[in-house]
XYZ file of C-alpha atoms in Angstrom:
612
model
C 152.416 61.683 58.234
C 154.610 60.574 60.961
C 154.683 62.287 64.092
C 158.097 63.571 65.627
C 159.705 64.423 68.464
C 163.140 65.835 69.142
C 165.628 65.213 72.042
C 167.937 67.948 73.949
C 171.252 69.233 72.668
C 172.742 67.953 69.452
C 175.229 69.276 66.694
C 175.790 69.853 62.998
C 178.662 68.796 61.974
C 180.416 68.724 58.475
C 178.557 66.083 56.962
C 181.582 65.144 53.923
C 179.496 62.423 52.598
C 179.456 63.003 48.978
C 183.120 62.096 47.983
C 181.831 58.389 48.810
C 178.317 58.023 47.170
C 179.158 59.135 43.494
C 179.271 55.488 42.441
C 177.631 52.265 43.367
C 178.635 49.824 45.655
C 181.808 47.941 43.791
C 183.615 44.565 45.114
C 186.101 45.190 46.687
C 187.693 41.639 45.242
C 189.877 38.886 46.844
C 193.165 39.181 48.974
C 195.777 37.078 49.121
C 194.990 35.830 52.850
C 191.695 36.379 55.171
C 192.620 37.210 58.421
C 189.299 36.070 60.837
C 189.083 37.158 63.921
C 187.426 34.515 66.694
C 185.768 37.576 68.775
C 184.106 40.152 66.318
C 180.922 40.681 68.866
C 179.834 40.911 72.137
C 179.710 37.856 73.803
C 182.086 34.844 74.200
C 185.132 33.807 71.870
C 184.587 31.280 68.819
C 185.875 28.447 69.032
C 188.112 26.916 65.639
C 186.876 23.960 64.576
C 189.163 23.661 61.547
C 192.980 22.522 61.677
C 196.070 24.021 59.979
C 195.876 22.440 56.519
C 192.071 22.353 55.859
C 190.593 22.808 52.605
C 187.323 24.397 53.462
C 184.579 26.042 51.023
C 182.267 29.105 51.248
C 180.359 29.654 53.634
C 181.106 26.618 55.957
C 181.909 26.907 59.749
C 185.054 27.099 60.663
C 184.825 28.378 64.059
C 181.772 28.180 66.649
C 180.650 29.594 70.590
C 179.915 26.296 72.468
C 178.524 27.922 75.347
C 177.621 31.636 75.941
C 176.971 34.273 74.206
C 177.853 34.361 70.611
C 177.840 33.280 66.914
C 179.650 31.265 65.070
C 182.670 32.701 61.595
C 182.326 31.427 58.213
C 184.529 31.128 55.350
C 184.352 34.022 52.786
C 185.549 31.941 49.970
C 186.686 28.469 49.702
C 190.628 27.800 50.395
C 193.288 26.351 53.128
C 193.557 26.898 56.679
C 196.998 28.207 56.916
C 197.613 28.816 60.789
C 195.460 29.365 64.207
C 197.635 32.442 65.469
C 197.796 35.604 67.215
C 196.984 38.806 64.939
C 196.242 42.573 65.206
C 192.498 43.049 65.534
C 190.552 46.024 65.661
C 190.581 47.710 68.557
C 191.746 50.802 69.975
C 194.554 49.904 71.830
C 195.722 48.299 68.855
C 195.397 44.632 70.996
C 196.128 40.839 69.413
C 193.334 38.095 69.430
C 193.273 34.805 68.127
C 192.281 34.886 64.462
C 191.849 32.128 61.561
C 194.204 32.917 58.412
C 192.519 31.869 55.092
C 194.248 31.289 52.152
C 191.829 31.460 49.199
C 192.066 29.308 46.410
C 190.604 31.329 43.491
C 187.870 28.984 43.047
C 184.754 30.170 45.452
C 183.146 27.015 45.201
C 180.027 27.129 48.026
C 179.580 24.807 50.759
C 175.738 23.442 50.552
C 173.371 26.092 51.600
C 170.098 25.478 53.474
C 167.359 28.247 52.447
C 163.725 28.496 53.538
C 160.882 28.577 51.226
C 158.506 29.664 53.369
C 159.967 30.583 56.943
C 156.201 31.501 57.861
C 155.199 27.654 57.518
C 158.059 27.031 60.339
C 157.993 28.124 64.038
C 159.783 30.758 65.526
C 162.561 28.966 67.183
C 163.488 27.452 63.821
C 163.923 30.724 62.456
C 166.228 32.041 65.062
C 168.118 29.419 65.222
C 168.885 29.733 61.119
C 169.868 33.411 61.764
C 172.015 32.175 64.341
C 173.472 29.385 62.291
C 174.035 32.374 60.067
C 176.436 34.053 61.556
C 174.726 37.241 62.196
C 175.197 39.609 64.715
C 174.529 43.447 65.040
C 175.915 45.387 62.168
C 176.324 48.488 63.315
C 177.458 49.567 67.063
C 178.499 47.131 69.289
C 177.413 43.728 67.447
C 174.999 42.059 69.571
C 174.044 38.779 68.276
C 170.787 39.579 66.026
C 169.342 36.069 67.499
C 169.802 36.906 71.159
C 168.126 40.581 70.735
C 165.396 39.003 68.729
C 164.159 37.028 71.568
C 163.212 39.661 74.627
C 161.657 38.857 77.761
C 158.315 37.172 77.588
C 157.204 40.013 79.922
C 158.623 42.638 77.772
C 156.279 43.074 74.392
C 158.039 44.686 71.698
C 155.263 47.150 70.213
C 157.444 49.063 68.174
C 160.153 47.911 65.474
C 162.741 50.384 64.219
C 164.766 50.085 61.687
C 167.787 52.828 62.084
C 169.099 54.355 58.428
C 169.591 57.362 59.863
C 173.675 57.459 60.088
C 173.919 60.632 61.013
C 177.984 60.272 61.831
C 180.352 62.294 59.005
C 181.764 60.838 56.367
C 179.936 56.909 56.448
C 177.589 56.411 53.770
C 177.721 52.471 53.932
C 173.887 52.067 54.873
C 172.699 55.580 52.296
C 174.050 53.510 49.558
C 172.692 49.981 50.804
C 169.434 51.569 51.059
C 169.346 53.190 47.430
C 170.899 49.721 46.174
C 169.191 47.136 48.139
C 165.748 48.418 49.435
C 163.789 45.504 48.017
C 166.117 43.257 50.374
C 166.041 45.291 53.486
C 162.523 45.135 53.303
C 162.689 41.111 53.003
C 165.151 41.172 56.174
C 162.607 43.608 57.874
C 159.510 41.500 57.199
C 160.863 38.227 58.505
C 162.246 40.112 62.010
C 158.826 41.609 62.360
C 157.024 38.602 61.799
C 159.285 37.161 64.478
C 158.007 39.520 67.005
C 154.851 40.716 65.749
C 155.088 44.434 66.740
C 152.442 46.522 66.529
C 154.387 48.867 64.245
C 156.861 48.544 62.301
C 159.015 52.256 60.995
C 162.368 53.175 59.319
C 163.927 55.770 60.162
C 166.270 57.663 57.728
C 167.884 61.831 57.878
C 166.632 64.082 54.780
C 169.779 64.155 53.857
C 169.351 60.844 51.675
C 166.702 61.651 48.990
C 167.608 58.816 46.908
C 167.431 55.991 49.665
C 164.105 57.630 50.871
C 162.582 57.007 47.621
C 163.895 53.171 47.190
C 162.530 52.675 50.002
C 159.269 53.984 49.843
C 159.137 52.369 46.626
C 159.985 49.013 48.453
C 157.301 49.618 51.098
C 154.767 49.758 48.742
C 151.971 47.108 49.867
C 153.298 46.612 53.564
C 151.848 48.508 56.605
C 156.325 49.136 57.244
C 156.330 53.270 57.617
C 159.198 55.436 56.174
C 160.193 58.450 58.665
C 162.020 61.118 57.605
C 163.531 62.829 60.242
C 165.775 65.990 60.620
C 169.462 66.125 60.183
C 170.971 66.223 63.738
C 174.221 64.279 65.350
C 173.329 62.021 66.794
C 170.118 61.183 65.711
C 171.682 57.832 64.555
C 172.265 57.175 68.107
C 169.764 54.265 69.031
C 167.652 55.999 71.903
C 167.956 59.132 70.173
C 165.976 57.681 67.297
C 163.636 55.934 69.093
C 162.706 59.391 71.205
C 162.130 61.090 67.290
C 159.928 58.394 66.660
C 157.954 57.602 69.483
C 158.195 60.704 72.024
C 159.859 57.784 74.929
C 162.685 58.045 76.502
C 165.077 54.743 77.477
C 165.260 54.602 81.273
C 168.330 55.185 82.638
C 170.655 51.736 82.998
C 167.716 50.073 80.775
C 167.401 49.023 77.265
C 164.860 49.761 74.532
C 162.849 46.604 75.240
C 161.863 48.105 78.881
C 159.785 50.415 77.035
C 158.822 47.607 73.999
C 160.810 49.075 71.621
C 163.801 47.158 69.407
C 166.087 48.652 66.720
C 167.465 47.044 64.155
C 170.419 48.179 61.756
C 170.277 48.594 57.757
C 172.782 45.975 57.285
C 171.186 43.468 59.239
C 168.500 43.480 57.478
C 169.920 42.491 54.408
C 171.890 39.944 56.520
C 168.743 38.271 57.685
C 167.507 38.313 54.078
C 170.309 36.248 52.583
C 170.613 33.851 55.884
C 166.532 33.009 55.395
C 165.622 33.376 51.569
C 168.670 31.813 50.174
C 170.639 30.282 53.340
C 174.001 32.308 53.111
C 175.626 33.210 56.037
C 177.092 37.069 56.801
C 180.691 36.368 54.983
C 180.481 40.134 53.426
C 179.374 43.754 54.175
C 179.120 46.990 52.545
C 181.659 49.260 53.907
C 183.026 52.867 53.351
C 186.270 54.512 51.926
C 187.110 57.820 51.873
C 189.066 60.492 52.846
C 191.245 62.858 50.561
C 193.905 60.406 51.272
C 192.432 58.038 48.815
C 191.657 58.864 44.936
C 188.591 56.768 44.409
C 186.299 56.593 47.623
C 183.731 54.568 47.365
C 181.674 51.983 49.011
C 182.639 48.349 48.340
C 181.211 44.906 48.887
C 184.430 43.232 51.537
C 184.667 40.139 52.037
C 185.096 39.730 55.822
C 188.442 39.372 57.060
C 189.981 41.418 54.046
C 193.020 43.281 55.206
C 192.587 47.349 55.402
C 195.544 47.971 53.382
C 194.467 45.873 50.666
C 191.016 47.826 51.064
C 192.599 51.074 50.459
C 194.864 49.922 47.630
C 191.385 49.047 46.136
C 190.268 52.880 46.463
C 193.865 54.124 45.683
C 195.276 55.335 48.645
C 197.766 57.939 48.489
C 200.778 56.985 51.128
C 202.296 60.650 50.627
C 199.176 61.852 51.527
C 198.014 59.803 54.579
C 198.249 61.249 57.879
C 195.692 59.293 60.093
C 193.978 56.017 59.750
C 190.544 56.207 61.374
C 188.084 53.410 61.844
C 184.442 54.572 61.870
C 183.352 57.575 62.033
C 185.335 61.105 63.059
C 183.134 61.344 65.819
C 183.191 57.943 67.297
C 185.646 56.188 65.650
C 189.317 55.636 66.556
C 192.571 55.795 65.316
C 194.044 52.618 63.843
C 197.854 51.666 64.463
C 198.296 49.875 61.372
C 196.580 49.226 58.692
C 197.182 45.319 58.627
C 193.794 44.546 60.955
C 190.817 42.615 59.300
C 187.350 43.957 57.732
C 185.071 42.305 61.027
C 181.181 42.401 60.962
C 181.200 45.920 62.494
C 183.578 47.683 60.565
C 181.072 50.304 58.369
C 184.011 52.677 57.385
C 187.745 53.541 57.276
C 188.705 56.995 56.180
C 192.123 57.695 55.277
C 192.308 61.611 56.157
C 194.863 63.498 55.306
C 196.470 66.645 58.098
C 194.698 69.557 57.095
C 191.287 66.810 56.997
C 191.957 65.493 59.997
C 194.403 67.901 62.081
C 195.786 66.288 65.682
C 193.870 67.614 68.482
C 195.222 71.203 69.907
C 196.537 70.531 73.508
C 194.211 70.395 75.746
C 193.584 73.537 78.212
C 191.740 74.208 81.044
C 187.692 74.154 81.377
C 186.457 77.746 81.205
C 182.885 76.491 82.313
C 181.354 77.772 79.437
C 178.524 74.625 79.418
C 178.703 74.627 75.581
C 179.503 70.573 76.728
C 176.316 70.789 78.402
C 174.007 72.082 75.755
C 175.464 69.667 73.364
C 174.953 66.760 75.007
C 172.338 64.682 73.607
C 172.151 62.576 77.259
C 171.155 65.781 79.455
C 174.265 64.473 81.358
C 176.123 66.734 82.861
C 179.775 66.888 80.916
C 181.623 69.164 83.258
C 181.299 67.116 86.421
C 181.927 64.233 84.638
C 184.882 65.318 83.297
C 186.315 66.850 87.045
C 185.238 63.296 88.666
C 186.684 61.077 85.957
C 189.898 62.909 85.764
C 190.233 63.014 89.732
C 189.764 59.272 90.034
C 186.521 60.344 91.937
C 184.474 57.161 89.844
C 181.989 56.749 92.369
C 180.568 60.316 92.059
C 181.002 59.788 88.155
C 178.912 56.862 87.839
C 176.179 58.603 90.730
C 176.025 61.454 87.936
C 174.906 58.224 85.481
C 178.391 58.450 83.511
C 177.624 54.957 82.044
C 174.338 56.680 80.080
C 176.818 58.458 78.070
C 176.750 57.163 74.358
C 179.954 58.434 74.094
C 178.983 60.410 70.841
C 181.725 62.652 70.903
C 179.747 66.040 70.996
C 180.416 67.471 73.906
C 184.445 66.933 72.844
C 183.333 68.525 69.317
C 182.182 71.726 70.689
C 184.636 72.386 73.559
C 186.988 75.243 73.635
C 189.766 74.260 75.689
C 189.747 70.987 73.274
C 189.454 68.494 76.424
C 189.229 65.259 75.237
C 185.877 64.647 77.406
C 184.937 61.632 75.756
C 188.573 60.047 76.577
C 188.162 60.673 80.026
C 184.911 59.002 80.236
C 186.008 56.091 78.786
C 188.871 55.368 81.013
C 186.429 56.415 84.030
C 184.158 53.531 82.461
C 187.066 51.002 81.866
C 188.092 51.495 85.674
C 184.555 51.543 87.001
C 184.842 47.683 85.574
C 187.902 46.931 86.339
C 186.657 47.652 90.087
C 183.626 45.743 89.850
C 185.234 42.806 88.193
C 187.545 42.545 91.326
C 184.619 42.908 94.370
C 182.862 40.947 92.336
C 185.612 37.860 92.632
C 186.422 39.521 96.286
C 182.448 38.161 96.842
C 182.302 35.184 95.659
C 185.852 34.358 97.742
C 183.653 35.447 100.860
C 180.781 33.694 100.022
C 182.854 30.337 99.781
C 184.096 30.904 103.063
C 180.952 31.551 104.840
C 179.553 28.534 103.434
C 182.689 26.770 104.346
C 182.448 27.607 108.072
C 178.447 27.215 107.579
C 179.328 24.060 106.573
C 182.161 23.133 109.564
C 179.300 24.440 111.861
C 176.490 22.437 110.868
C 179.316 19.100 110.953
C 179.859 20.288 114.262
C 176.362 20.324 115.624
C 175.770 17.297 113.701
C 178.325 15.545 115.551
C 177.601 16.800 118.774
C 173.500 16.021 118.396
C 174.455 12.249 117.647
C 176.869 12.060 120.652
C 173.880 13.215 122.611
C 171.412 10.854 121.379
C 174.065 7.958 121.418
C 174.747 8.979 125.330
C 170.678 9.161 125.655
C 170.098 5.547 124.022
C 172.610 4.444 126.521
C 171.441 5.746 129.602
C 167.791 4.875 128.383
C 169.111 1.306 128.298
C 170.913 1.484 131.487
C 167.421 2.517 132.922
C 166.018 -0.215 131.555
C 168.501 -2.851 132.515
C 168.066 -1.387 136.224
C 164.410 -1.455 135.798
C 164.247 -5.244 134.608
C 166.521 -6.138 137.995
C 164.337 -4.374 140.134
C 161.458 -6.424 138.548
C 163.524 -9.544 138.909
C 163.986 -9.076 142.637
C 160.708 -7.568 142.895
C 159.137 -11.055 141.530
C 161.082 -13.252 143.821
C 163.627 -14.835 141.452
C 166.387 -16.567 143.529
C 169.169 -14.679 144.137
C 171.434 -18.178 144.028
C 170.500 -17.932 140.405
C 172.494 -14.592 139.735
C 175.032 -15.515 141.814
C 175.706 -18.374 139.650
C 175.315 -16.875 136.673
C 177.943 -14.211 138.018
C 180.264 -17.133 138.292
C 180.394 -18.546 135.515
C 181.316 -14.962 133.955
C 183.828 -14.801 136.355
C 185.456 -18.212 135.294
C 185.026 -17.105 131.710
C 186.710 -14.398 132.271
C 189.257 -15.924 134.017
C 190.271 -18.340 131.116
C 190.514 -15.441 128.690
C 192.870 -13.808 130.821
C 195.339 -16.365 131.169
C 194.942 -17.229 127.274
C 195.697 -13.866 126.757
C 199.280 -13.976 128.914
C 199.874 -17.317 127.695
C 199.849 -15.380 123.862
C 201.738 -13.089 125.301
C 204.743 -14.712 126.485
C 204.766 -17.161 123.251
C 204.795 -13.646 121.025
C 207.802 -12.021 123.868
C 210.019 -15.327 123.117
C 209.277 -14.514 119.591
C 210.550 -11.067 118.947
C 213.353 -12.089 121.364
C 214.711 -14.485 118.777
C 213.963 -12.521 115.901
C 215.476 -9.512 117.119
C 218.781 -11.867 118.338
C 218.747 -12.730 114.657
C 218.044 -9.019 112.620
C 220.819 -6.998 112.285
C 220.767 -3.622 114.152
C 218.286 -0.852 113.111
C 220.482 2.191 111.243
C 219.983 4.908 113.345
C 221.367 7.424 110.328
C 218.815 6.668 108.284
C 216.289 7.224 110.699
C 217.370 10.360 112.010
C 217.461 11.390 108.249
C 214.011 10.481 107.575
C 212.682 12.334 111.158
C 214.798 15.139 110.262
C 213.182 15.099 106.455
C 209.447 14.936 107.683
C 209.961 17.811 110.481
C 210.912 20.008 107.437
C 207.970 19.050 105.227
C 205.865 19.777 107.920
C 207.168 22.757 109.123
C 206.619 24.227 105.368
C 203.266 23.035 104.995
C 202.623 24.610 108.636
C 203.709 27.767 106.904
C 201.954 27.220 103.639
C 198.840 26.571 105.897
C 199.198 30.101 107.693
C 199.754 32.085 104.466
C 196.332 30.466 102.940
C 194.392 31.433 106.170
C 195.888 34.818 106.091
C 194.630 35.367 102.126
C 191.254 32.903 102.702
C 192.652 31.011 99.911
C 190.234 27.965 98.774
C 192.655 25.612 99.537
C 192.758 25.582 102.998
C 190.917 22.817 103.876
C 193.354 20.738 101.477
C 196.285 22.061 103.230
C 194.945 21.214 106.773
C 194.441 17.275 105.569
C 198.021 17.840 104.559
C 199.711 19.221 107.706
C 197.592 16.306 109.948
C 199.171 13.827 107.582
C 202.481 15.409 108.011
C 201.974 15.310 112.077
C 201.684 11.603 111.553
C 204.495 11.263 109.781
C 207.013 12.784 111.998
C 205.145 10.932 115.283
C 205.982 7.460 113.493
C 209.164 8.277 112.411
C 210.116 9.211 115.921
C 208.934 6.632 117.495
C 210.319 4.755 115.287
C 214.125 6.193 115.628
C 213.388 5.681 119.570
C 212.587 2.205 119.153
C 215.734 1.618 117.037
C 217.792 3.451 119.692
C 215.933 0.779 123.154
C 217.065 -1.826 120.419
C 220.404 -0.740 120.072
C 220.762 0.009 123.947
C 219.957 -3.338 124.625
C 221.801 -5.274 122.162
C 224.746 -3.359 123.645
C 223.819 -4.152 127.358
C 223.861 -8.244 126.505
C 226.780 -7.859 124.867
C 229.038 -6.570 128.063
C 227.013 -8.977 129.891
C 228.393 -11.396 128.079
């Protein structure tokens, strides 16, 4: 039998799971449109590679991460590309992204698919690479590419796989009824990810509360050294270092991730999603997700195509518009509120309940903390709620994050059990979101720093450059002056006849002599020259001049100021604008000295006239 642990605080919630497992999984069919989302992961942004107008079949690429972080988005079903637009996406602030609009054709017809016969016959790398080909990323959480978190650190063994069926959170039943459904599958999908990173054990972990999944899958198991652990029913025991303290008694160091201590957990529904991508090459275009609520009249569990609009979702289970009060994606615990029910099915999305008021009441006002530590006892972290709470809300986030605010899960717990009904876990995410917001900016304050100092690094090393070949330029020449002086003093020192240097001083002096009177000879013929020309040119126009003086003082005078403002901010382009305002200087010297010029020539020609 397995051996279990248990970790600090916890809570029992209302479990309302049953309304959505009394039937099986059902398909949930096909929309009019598929609305897919570029970003449905952590990571970078897809990329379209389709155009407006496409015809494009299952399961092809139609959007791609060229660099980063990421995976690429597949067509559900084969149809047009109708637009590259702007769309409500989940999120809870109710934000736009950039999302794909598919308009099926009725036809399905597959794109080829690649599958693997024998994925153990191929190296690792292949494999990984097909999973990421596939589409796949995290199922359940945050949606970390399943081909990233498959290859840890060389220097971090994993020696422990988990696979988490726990979900423990109220209400979603998406992975209970995949289990009881599709054991034989998850168990494919488990094999290939262990034999990826040959752990030294491999366990799934699943509540009590799901007889009928424990028995598929033990049934499943049967022949493989993969352990079924039933553990307790606790929130959040879903959570994943909460399960992986059950299983294995360690703890996930604070700011780390489960690898530190070689451990990885997988989810239910990537499993299956690995299955399909290796055994018969499909990429993730569908997931199992949850319906319920007393706002609908047939909850269920249905097979959604991703991309599916909600509301079509819950016309599928029969929502009840007289009924419907809030819209809630995920769980009641963790989930949020949606704005409208016109956002996509994504990769994550494991449940939408459709509660009605007296399911689902709004939150009492909040009042003030009593200090009761009920927050405290609850919290499955051994953070420290109160303080928290008293930091985040006074804007205080340094102290927050010294009290480890970003090792909150941000289960919802200590919010469930608090009498003054302070929305704790609201405050912490704001604290968080700021927190970011302020490292994102020092962070780009930095690396503005760091380009500076390199800059004047850079200006002081030219400097010294310059100045250390002007020293050994002046050191060559005196070395050669020595010389020269040394070589005379040889000369005369030998004997040789001074009539001889005398001579040959001569004849430099007559040389010289000719070149001199060449050169005033040129002159004069150039002097008679420009007289003539100038008698024959017709007088400079000293308007235009003065125009084009006054025109490059002003350009200069704003790029002097331009130049100050950049210093001022340590803008990048200062350098640029200091090439610019020497140009500028230039400029205005010629054009001056160009309008004086014109004004001699003017003088003059006005002098020989009256002479005349």
């Amino acid at each position: 039998m397995t051996q279990l642990w248990d970790f600090s605080g916890g809570i029992h919630p209302a479990e309302n799971k049953h309304q959505s497992t009394s039937r099986p999984i059902t398909g949930a069919g096909l929309p009019e449109v598929l609305v897919l989302p570029l970003q449905q992961h952590i990571g970078e942004p897809a990329e379209s590679c389709v155009a407006v107008g496409d015809r494009v079949l299952k399961g092809q690429k139609i959007a791609d991460v060229t660099g980063g972080m990421g995976v690429p988005v597949h067509a559900p079903t084969s149809g047009t590309i109708e637009s590259v637009s702007l769309q409500p996406v989940p999120h809870p602030s109710g934000m736009s992204d950039w999302c794909i609009t598919l308009k099926p054709d009725g036809k399905d017809e597959w794109a080829p698919l690649n599958p693997i016969t024998n994925y153990r016959d191929l190296d690792r790398e292949t494999v990984l690479e097909q999973i990421r080909d596939a589409g796949i990323s995290g199922m359940g959480g945050a949606g970390f590419p399943t081909n990233i978190k498959l290859r840890p650190p060389r220097d971090r063994k994993v020696n422990t796989l988990i696979l988490n069926g726990a979900e423990c959170e109220p209400y979603i039943t998406a992975d209970d009824m995949s289990m009881r459904e599709n054991a034989v599958e998850i168990i494919a999908g488990l094999r290939i990810m262990a034999w990826i990173l040959r752990p030294e054990r491999v366990v799934i972990g699943i509540e009590d509360n799901k007889p009928e999944a424990i028995s598929a899958l033990r049934k499943a198991a049967e022949g493989t050294q993969t352990e079924i652990a039933v553990i307790p029913t606790k929130y959040p025991s879903g959570g994943e270092k909460q399960l992986i303290q059950i299983l294995t008694g360690m703890e996930v160091p604070s700011g780390g991730i489960p690898a530190d201590i070689g451990v990885m957990c997988q989810n239910v529904g990537t499993a299956i999603a690995v299955s399909a991508a290796i055994h018969r090459g499909e990429p993730l275009i569908s997931r199992v997700t949850t319906v319920t609520g007393y706002a609908v009249t047939d909850p269920g569990n249905f097979e959604v195509l991703i991309g599916t609009p909600i509301d079509y979702l819950l016309s599928q289970a029969g929502q009840e518009n007289s009924k419907l009060h809030r819209l809630v994606l995920g769980g009641p615990m963790m989930g949020y509120t949606l704005e409208t029910p016109a956002v996509p099915v994504v990769k994550t999305t494991n449940c939408v309940i459709a509660a009605t008021a007296t399911e689902l009441p709004d939150p009492a006002p909040e009042q003030p903390c009593i200090r009761c530590s009920m927050c405290a006892e609850a919290c499955p972290m051994e953070l420290l709620p109160q303080q928290l709470f008293w930091y985040s809300k006074a804007g205080e986030f340094d102290k927050a994050e010294h009290l480890n605010l970003f090792d909150c899960i941000e289960c919802g717990a200590c919010s469930y059990v608090c009498p003054s009904s302070i929305p704790l876990v609201q405050y912490y995410r704001a604290a968080k979101g700021e927190i970011r917001v302020q490292q994102a900016e020092q962070l780009k304050a930095d690396r503005a720093r760091e380009r500076f100092e390199a800059r004047q690094a850079r200006l002081e090393r030219e400097q010294q450059e310059k100045e250390q070949r002007r020293k050994e330029r002046a050191k060559a020449a005196a070395e050669a002056q020595a010389r020269k002086q040394a070589e005379a003093e040889k000369a005369e020192a030998e004997g040789q006849p001074a009539d001889d240097r005398a001579a040959k001083a001569a004849l430099v002096q007559e040389a010289l002599a000719r070149k001199k009177a060449k050169g005033q000879q040129q002159a004069e013929t150039k002097a008679e020259t420009s007289e003539t020309k100038a008698a024959s040119e017709p007088a400079p126009d000293i308007d235009a001049l003065e125009k084009q003086l006054a025109q490059a003082t002003a350009k200069l005078n704003t790029m002097q100021s331009m130049l100050e403002d950049a210093r001022a901010e340590n803008a990048d382009n200062v350098e640029k604008l200091e090439r610019a305002v020497t140009k500028n200087h230039d400029r205005v010297k010629r054009a001056e000295e160009a309008l004086a010029e014109a004004r001699q020539s003017v003088a003059a020609t006005d002098t020989q006239t009256t002479d005349s």
